[in-house]
Tab-separated table of C-alpha atoms in Angstrom:
chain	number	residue	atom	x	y	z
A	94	UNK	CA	26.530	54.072	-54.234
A	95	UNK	CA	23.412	54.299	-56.000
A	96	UNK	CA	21.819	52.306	-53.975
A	97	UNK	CA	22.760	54.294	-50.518
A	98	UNK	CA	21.178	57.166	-52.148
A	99	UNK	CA	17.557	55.200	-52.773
A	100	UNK	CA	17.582	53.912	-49.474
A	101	UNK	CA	17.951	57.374	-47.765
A	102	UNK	CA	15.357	58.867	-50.180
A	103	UNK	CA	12.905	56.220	-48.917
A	104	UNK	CA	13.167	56.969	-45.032
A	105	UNK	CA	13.224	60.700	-45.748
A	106	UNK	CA	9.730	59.662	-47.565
A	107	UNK	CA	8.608	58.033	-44.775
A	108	UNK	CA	9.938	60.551	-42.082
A	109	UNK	CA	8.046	63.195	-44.462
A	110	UNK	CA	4.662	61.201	-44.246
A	111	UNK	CA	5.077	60.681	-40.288
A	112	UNK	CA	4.994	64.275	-39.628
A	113	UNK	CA	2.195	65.404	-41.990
A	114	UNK	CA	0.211	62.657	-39.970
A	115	UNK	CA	1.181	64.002	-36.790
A	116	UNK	CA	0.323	67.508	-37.857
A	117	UNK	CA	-3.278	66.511	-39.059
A	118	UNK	CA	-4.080	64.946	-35.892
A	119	UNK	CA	-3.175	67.461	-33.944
A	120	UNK	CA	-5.362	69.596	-36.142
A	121	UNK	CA	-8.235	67.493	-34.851
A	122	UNK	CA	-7.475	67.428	-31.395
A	123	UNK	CA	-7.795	71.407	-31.358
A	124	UNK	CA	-10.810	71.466	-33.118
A	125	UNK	CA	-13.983	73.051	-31.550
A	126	UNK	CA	-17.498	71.300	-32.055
A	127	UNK	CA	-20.073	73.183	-34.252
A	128	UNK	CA	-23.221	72.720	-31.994
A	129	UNK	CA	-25.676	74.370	-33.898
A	130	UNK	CA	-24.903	71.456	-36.932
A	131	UNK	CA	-25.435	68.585	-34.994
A	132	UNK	CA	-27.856	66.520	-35.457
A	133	UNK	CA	-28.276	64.711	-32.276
A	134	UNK	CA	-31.615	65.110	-30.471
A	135	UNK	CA	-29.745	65.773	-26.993
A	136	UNK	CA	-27.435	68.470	-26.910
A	137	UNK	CA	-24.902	69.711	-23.836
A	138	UNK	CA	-26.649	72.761	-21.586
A	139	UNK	CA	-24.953	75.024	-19.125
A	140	UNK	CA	-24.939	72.579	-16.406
A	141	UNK	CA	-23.730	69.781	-18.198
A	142	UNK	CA	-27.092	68.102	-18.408
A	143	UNK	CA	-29.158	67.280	-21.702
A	144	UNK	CA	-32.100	69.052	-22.975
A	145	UNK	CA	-34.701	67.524	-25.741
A	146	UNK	CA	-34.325	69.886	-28.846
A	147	UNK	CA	-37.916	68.659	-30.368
A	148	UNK	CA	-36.638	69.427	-33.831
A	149	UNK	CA	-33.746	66.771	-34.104
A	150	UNK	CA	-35.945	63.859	-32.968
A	151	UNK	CA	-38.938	62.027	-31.223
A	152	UNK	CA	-37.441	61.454	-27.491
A	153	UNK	CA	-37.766	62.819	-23.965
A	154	UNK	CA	-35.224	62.608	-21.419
A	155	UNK	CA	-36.480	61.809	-17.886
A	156	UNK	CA	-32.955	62.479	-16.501
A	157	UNK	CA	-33.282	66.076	-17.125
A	158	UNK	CA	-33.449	68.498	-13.855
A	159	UNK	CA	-36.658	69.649	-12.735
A	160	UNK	CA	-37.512	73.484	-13.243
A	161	UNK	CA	-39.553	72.673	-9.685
A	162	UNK	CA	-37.075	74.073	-6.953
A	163	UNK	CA	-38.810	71.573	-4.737
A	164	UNK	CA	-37.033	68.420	-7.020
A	165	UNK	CA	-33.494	68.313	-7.625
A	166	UNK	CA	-32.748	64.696	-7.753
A	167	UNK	CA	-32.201	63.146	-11.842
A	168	UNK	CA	-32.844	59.871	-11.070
A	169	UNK	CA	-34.951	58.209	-13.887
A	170	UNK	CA	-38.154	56.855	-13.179
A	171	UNK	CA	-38.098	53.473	-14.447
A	172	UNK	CA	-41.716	52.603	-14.088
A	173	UNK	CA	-42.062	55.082	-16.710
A	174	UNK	CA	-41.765	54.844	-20.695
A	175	UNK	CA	-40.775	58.100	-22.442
A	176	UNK	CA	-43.353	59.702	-24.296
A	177	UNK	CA	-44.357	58.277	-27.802
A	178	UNK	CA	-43.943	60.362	-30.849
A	179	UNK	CA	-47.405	61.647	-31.253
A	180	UNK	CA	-47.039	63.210	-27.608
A	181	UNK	CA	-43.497	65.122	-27.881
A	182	UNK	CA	-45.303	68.272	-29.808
A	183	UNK	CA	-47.012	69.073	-26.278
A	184	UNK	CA	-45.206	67.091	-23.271
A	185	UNK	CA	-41.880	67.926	-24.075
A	186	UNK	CA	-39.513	70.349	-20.772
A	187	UNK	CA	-38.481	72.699	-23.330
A	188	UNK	CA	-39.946	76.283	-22.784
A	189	UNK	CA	-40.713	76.563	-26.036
A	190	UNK	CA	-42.733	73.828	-26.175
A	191	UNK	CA	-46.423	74.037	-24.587
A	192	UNK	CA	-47.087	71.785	-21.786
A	193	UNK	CA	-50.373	69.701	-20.964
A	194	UNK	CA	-53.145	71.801	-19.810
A	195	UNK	CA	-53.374	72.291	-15.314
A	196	UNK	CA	-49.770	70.716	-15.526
A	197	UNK	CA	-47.201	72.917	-13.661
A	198	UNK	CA	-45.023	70.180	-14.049
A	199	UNK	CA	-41.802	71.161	-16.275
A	200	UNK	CA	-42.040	66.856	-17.879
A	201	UNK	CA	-44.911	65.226	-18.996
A	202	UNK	CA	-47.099	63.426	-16.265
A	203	UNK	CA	-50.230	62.433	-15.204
A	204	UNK	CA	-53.152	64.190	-14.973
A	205	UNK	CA	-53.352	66.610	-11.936
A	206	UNK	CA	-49.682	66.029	-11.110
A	207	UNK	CA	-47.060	68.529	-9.688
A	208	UNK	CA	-43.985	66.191	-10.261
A	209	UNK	CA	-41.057	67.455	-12.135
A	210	UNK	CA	-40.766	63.638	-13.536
A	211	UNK	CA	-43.465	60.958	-15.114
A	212	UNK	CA	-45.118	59.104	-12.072
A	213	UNK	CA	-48.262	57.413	-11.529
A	214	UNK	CA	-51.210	59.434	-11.085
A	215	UNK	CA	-51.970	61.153	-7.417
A	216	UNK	CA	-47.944	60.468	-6.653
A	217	UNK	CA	-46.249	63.442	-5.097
A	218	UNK	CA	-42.681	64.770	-6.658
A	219	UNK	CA	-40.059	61.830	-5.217
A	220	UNK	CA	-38.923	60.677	-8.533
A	221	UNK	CA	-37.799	57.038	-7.251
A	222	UNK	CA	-40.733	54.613	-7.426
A	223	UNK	CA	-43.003	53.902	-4.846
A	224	UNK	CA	-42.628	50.222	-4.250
A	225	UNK	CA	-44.662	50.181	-1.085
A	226	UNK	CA	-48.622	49.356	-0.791
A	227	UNK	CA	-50.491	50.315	1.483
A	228	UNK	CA	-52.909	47.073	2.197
A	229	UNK	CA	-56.727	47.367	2.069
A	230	UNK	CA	-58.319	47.404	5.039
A	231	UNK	CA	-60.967	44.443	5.373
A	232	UNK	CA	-64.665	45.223	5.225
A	233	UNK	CA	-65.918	45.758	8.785
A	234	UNK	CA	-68.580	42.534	8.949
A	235	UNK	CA	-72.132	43.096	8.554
A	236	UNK	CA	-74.504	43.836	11.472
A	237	UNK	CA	-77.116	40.848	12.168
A	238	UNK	CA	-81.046	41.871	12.581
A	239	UNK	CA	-82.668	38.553	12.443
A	240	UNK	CA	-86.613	38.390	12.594
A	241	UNK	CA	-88.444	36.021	14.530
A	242	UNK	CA	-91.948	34.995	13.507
A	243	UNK	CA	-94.176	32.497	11.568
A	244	UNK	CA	-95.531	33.195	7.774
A	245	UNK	CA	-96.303	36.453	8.745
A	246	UNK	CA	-92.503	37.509	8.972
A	247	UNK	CA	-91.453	34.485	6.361
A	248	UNK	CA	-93.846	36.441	3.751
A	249	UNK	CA	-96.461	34.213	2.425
A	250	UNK	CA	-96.212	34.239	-1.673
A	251	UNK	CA	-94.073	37.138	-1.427
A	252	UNK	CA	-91.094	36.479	-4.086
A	253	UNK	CA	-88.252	38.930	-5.488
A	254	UNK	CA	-87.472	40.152	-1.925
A	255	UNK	CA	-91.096	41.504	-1.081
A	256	UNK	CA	-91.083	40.002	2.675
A	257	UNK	CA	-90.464	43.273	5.198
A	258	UNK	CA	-87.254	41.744	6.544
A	259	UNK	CA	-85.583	41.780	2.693
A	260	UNK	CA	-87.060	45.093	2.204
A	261	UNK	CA	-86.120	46.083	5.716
A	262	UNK	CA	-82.130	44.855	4.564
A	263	UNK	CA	-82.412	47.204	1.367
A	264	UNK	CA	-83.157	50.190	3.525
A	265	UNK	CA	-80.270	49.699	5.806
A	266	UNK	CA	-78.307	48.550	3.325
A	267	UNK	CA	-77.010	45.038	2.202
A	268	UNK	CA	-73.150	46.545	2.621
A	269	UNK	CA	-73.590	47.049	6.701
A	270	UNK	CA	-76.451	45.013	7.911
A	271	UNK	CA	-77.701	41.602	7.047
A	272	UNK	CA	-81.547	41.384	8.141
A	273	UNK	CA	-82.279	37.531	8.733
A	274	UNK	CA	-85.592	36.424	7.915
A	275	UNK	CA	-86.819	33.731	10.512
A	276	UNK	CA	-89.806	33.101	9.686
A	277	UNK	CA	-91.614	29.700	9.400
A	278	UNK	CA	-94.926	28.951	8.250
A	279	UNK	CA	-97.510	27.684	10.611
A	280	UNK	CA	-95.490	27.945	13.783
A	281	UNK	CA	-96.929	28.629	16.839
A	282	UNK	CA	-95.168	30.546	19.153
A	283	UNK	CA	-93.895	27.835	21.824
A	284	UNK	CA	-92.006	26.364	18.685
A	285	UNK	CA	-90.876	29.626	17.545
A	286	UNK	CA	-89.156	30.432	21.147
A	287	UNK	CA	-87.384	27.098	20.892
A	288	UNK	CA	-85.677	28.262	17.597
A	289	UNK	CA	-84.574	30.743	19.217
A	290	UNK	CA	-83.397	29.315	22.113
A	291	UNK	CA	-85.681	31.420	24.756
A	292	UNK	CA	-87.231	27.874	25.522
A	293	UNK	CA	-85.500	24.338	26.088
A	294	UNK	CA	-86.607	21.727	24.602
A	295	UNK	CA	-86.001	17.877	25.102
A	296	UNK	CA	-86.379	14.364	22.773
A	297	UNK	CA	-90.316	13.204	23.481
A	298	UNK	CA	-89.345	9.184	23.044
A	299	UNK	CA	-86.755	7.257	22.727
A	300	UNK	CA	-84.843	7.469	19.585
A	301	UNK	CA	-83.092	3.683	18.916
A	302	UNK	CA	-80.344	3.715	16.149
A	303	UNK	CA	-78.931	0.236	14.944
A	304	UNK	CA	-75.574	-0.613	14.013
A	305	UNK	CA	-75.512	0.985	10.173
A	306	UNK	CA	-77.988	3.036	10.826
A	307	UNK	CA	-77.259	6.474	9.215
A	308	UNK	CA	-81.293	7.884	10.090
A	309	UNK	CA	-84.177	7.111	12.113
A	310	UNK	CA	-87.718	8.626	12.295
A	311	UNK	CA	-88.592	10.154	14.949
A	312	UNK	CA	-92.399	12.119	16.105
A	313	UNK	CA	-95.456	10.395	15.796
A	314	UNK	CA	-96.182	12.352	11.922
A	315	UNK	CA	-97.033	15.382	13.278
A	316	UNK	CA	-93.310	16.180	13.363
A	317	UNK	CA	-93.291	16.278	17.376
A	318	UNK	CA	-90.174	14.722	18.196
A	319	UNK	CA	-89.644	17.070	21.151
A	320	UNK	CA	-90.989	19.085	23.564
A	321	UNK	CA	-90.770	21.332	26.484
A	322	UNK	CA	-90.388	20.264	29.978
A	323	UNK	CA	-94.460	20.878	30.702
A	324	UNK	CA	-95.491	18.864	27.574
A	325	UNK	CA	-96.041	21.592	24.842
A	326	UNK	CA	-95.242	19.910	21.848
A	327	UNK	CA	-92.469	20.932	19.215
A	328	UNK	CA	-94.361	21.611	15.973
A	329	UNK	CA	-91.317	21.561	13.184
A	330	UNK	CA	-92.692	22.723	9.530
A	331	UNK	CA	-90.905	22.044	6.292
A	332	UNK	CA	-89.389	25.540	5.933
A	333	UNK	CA	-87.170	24.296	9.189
A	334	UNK	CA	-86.667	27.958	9.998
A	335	UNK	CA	-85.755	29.645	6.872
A	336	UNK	CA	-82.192	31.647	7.398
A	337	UNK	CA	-82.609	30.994	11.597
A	338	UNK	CA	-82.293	27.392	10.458
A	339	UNK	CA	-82.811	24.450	12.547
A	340	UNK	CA	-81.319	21.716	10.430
A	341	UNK	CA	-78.584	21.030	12.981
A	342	UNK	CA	-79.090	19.842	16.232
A	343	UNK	CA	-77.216	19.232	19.315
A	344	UNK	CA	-78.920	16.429	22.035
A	345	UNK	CA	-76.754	15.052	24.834
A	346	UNK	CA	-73.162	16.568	23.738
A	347	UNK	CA	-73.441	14.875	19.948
A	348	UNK	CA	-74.833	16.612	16.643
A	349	UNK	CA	-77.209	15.596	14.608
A	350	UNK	CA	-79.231	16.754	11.021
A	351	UNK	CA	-83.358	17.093	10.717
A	352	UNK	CA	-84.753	15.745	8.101
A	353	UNK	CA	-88.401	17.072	7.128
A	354	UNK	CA	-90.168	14.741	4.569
A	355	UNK	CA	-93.632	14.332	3.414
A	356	UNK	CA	-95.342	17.566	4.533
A	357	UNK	CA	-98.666	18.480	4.390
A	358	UNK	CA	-99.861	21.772	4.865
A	359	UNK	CA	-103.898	20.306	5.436
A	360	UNK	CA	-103.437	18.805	8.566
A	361	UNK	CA	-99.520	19.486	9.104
A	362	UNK	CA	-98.219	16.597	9.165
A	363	UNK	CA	-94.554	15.656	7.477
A	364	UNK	CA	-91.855	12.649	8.532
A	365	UNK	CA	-89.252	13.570	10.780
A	366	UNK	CA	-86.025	12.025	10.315
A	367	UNK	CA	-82.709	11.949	12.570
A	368	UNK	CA	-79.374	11.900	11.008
A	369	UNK	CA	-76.340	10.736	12.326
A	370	UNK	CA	-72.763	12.497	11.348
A	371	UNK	CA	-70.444	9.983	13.235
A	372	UNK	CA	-70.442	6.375	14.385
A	373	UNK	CA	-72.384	4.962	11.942
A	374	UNK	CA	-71.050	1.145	12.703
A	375	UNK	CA	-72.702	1.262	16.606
A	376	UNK	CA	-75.821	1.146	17.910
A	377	UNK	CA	-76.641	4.150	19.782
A	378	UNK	CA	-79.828	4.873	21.875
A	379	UNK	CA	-80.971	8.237	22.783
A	380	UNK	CA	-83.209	8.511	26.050
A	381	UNK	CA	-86.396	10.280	26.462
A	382	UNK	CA	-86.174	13.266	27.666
A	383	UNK	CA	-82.410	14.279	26.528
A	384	UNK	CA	-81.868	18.097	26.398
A	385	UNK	CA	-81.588	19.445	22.815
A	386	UNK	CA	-80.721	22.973	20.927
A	387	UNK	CA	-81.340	24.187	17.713
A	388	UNK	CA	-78.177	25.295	15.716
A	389	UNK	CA	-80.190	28.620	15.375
A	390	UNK	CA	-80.248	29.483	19.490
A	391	UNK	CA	-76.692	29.768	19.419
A	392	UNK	CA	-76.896	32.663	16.257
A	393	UNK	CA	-79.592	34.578	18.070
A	394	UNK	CA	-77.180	35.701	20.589
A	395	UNK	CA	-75.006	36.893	17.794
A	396	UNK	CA	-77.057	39.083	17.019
A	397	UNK	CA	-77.068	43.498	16.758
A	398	UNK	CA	-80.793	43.775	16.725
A	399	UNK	CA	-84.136	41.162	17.144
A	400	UNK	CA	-87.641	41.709	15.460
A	401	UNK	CA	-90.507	39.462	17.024
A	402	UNK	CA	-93.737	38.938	14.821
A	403	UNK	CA	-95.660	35.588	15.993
A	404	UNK	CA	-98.465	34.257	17.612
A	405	UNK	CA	-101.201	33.914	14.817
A	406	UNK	CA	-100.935	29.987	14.604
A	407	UNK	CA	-101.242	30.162	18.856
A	408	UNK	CA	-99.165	28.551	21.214
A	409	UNK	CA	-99.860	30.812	24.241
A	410	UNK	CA	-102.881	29.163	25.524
A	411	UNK	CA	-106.057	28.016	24.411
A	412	UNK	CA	-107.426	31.370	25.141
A	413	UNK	CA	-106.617	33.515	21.949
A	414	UNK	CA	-107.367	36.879	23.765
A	415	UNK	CA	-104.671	35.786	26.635
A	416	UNK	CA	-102.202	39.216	25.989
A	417	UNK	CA	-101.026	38.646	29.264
A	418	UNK	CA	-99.621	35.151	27.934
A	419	UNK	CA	-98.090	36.312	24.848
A	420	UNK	CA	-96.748	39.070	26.255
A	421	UNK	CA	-94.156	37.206	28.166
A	422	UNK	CA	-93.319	34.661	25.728
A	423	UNK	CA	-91.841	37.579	24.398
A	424	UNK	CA	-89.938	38.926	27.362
A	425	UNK	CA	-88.720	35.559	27.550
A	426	UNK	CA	-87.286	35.529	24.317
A	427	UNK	CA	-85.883	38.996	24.829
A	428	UNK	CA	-84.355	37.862	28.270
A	429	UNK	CA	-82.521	35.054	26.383
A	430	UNK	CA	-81.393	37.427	23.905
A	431	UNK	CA	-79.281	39.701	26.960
A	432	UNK	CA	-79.724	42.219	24.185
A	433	UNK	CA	-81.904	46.099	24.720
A	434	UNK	CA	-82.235	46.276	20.830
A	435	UNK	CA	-85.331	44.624	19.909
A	436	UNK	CA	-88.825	45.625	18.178
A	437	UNK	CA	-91.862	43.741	18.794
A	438	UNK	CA	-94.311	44.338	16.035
A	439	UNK	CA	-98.127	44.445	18.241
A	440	UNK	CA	-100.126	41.850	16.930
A	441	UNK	CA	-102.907	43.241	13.791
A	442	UNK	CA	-105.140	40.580	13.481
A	443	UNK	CA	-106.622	40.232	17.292
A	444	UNK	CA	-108.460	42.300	19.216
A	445	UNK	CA	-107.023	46.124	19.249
A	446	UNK	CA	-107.185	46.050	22.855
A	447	UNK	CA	-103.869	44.243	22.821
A	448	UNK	CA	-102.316	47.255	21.553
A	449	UNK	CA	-102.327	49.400	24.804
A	450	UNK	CA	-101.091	46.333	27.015
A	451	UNK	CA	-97.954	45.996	24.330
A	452	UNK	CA	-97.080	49.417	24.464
A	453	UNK	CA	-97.553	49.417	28.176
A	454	UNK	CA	-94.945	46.188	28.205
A	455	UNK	CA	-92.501	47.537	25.641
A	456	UNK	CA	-93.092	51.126	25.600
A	457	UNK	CA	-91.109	52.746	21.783
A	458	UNK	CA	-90.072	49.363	20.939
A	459	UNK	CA	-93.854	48.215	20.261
A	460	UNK	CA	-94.606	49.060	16.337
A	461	UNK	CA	-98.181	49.892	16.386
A	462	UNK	CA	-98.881	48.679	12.554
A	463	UNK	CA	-102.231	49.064	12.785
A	464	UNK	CA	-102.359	52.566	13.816
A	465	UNK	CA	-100.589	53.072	10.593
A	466	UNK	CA	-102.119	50.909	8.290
A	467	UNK	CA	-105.759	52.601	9.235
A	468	UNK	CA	-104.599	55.856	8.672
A	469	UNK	CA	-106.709	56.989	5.656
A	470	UNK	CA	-103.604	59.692	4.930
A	471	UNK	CA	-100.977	57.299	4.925
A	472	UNK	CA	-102.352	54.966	2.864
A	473	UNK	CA	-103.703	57.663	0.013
A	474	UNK	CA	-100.979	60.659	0.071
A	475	UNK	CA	-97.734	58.822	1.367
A	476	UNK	CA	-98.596	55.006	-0.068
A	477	UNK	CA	-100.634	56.550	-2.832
A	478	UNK	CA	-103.937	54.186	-2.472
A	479	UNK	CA	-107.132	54.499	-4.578
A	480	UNK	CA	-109.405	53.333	-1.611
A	481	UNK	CA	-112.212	51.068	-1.993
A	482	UNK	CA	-115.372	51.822	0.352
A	483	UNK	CA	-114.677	48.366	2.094
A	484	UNK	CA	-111.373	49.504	2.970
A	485	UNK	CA	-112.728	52.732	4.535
A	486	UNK	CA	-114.849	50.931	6.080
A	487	UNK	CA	-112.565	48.717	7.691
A	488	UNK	CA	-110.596	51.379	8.714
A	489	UNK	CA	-113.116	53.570	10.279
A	490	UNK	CA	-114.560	50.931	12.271
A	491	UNK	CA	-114.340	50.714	16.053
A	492	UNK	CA	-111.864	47.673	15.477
A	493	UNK	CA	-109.221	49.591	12.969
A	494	UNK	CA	-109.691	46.104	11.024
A	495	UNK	CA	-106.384	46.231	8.273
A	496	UNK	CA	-108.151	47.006	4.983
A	497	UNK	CA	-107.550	44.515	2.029
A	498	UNK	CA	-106.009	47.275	0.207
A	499	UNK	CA	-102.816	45.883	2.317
A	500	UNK	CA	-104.231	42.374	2.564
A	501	UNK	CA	-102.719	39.050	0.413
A	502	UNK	CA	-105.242	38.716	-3.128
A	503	UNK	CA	-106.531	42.271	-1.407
A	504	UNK	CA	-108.808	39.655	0.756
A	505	UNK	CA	-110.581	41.165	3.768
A	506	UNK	CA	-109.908	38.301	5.732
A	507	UNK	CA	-106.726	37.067	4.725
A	508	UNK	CA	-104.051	37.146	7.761
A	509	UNK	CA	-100.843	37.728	5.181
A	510	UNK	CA	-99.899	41.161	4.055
A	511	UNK	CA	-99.577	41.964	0.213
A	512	UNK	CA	-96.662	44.048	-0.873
A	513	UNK	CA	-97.749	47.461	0.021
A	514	UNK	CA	-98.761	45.892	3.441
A	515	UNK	CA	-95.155	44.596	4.017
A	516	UNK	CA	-93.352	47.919	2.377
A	517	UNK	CA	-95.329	50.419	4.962
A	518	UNK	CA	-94.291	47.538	8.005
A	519	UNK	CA	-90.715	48.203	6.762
A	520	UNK	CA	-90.655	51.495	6.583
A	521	UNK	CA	-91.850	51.813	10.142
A	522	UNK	CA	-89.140	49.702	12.061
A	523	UNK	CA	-86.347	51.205	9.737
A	524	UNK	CA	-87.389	54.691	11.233
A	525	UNK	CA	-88.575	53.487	14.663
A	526	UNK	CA	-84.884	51.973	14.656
A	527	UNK	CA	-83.125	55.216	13.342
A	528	UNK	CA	-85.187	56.951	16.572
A	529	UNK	CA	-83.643	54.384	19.024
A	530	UNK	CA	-80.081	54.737	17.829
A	531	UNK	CA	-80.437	50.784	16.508
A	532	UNK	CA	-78.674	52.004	13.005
């Protein structure tokens, strides 16, 4: 009996213990939050979104709405980290908080941008990254001037880029136009119109290679191993044609390398070698009289502009004072060329009677240095020259003589321009150029 009575007591225990459980969860089921407690940097907003409450901790939320009616998407921008903790004082949505200054932007951004969400500068208010690129266009390719000529255009002890066709490039600009300097020292002008191609040329002997034989010498040591059809003889020099260069050859239908050794500037004489690039193992003989071309004639008719400078070291006749002669040399050049951009700079150092048969033959395209380079005014206001008497005298002669003022060691004889010379002949076919439309 007694122990009936325990049992019972015991489940009425537990039955009492079951409902006061029930009751208190219940109690917490019905329970309303107390907001204004919580400590949770994110708290619920009217539209069910999250706002940053910047006194219950150091984050942003990029998922937040933008106050920009022109963004409504919450995606987050995940090329973006939320601001650090120095940064939440002042790039925080909240309009209590001040924003960056020129941002309308209701999140923190870059600089000078409208969007409601952090994005890479100059990006307009999507808020899904921009994964596309827009590939760089490549640099349109430079414009070729190339300038044809002996020492005179190669610039005779002119270093640092004093030579007219490197100062000629820094006035057009190195970016758009790349001004070849052609130039070779003690050309004449026959050899000079076979660089350029304006003149064929052919093998003046025999040239016998033996089985093994990787180079022969060819020319006589006066470094004639061609010439034209009537005889004239193909002077090379060792500067084989500066950037216009000549190194490679084509005779027959095979190429070939020139090799310039030995050269003396006295009586110009060097060794001319012949290099073979194939078929070393055979013997090969090349004929007298086989056609050849200078790598360089087949650049010339790349090119956007010519400049022609020669004739001081002859090669139009034994009759210095022949205009007539030299004057189509250069016509023949420019016929080869196919091309109506061209300058020919009227030669300074022969009689100035030349310069009215140029200008008659090439009209605005015939730089009249000279004119310019005796002009007391331009050479003391614009070039700002302390004149010696000799130089006014040179100038004010009937001849217009260049002055040494402009002259290489400031010599009164010397052929070669100095500096100044070569500065005030580039400055003359950069703006006789910008008159013709050439750049």
């Amino acid at each position: 009996m007694k122990t009936n009575i325990l049992t019972i007591a015991k489940k009425i225990l537990i039955c009492s213990l079951a409902f006061v459980l029930c009751l208190s969860c219940v109690g917490c089921n019905n329970k309303t939050p107390d907001n204004s407690s919580s400590n949770l940097p994110y708290t619920p907003n009217a539209s069910g979104d999250s706002t940053f409450d910047g006194s219950a901790g150091n984050q942003s939320n990029n998922d937040t709405t933008s106050e920009d009616s022109s963004t409504t998407t919450s995606t987050p921008d995940f090329n973006q980290s939320k601001p650090s903790q120095q940064n939440n004082s002042s790039n925080n949505s909240s309009s209590s908080i001040p924003t960056p200054s020129n941002n309308s932007s209701s999140k923190p951004t870059a600089s000078n941008n409208s969007s409601s969400k952090p994005t890479s500068s100059n990006n307009s208010s999507s808020s899904t990254p921009n994964t596309s690129s827009t590939p760089t266009p490549p640099p349109a390719p430079r414009l070729i001037v190339s300038c044809w000529g002996d020492s005179l255009t190669e610039g005779m002890r002119m270093t640092n880029g004093n030579d007219f066709p490197s100062l000629l490039n820094n006035m057009l600009g190195t970016d758009k136009y790349d001004v070849l300097n052609g130039g070779d020292g003690g050309e004449d002008t026959i050899t000079i119109m076979a660089r350029q191609g304006a003149l064929k040329i052919f093998t003046s002997n025999q040239i016998t290679f033996k089985a093994g034989d990787a180079s022969v010498r060819i020319g006589d040591g006066k470094g004639n191993g061609f010439e034209t059809a009537d005889g004239e003889v193909i002077r090379l020099t060792a500067a084989l044609g500066r950037e216009m260069p000549i190194n490679n050859i084509t005779i027959g239908s095979q190429q070939y390398k020139l090799v310039l050794n030995n050269f003396d500037w006295s009586d110009r004489s060097c060794e001319v070698y012949l290099q073979r690039t194939s078929g070393f193992d055979s013997a090969l003989t090349i004929e007298k009289g086989t056609e050849a071309k200078f790598a360089s004639a087949d650049l010339a008719k790349t090119n956007h502009c010519d400049i022609y400078l020669m004739g001081c070291n002859g090669g139009y006749g034994t009759n210095k004072n022949n205009y007539k002669a030299l004057i189509a040399q250069h016509q023949q050049m420019i016929d080869y060329r196919g091309n109506d951009n061209y300058l020919v700079i009227i030669p300074y150092w022969t009689s100035n009677t030349f310069t009215k048969y140029f200008i008659e033959a090439f009209g605005d395209k015939a730089i009249d240095f000279r004119a310019a380079a005796t002009d007391q005014s331009i050479l003391e206001d614009t070039l700002h020259l302390n004149l010696t008497d000799l130089d006014k005298t040179q100038i004010a002669s009937s001849q217009k003589i260049i002055p040494p003022c402009l002259r290489l060691n400031n010599s009164a004889t010397d052929v070669h321009l100095n500096q100044t010379g070569y500065l005030l002949l580039a400055q003359l076919l950069h703006t006789r150029g910008q008159e013709l439309g050439y750049w």
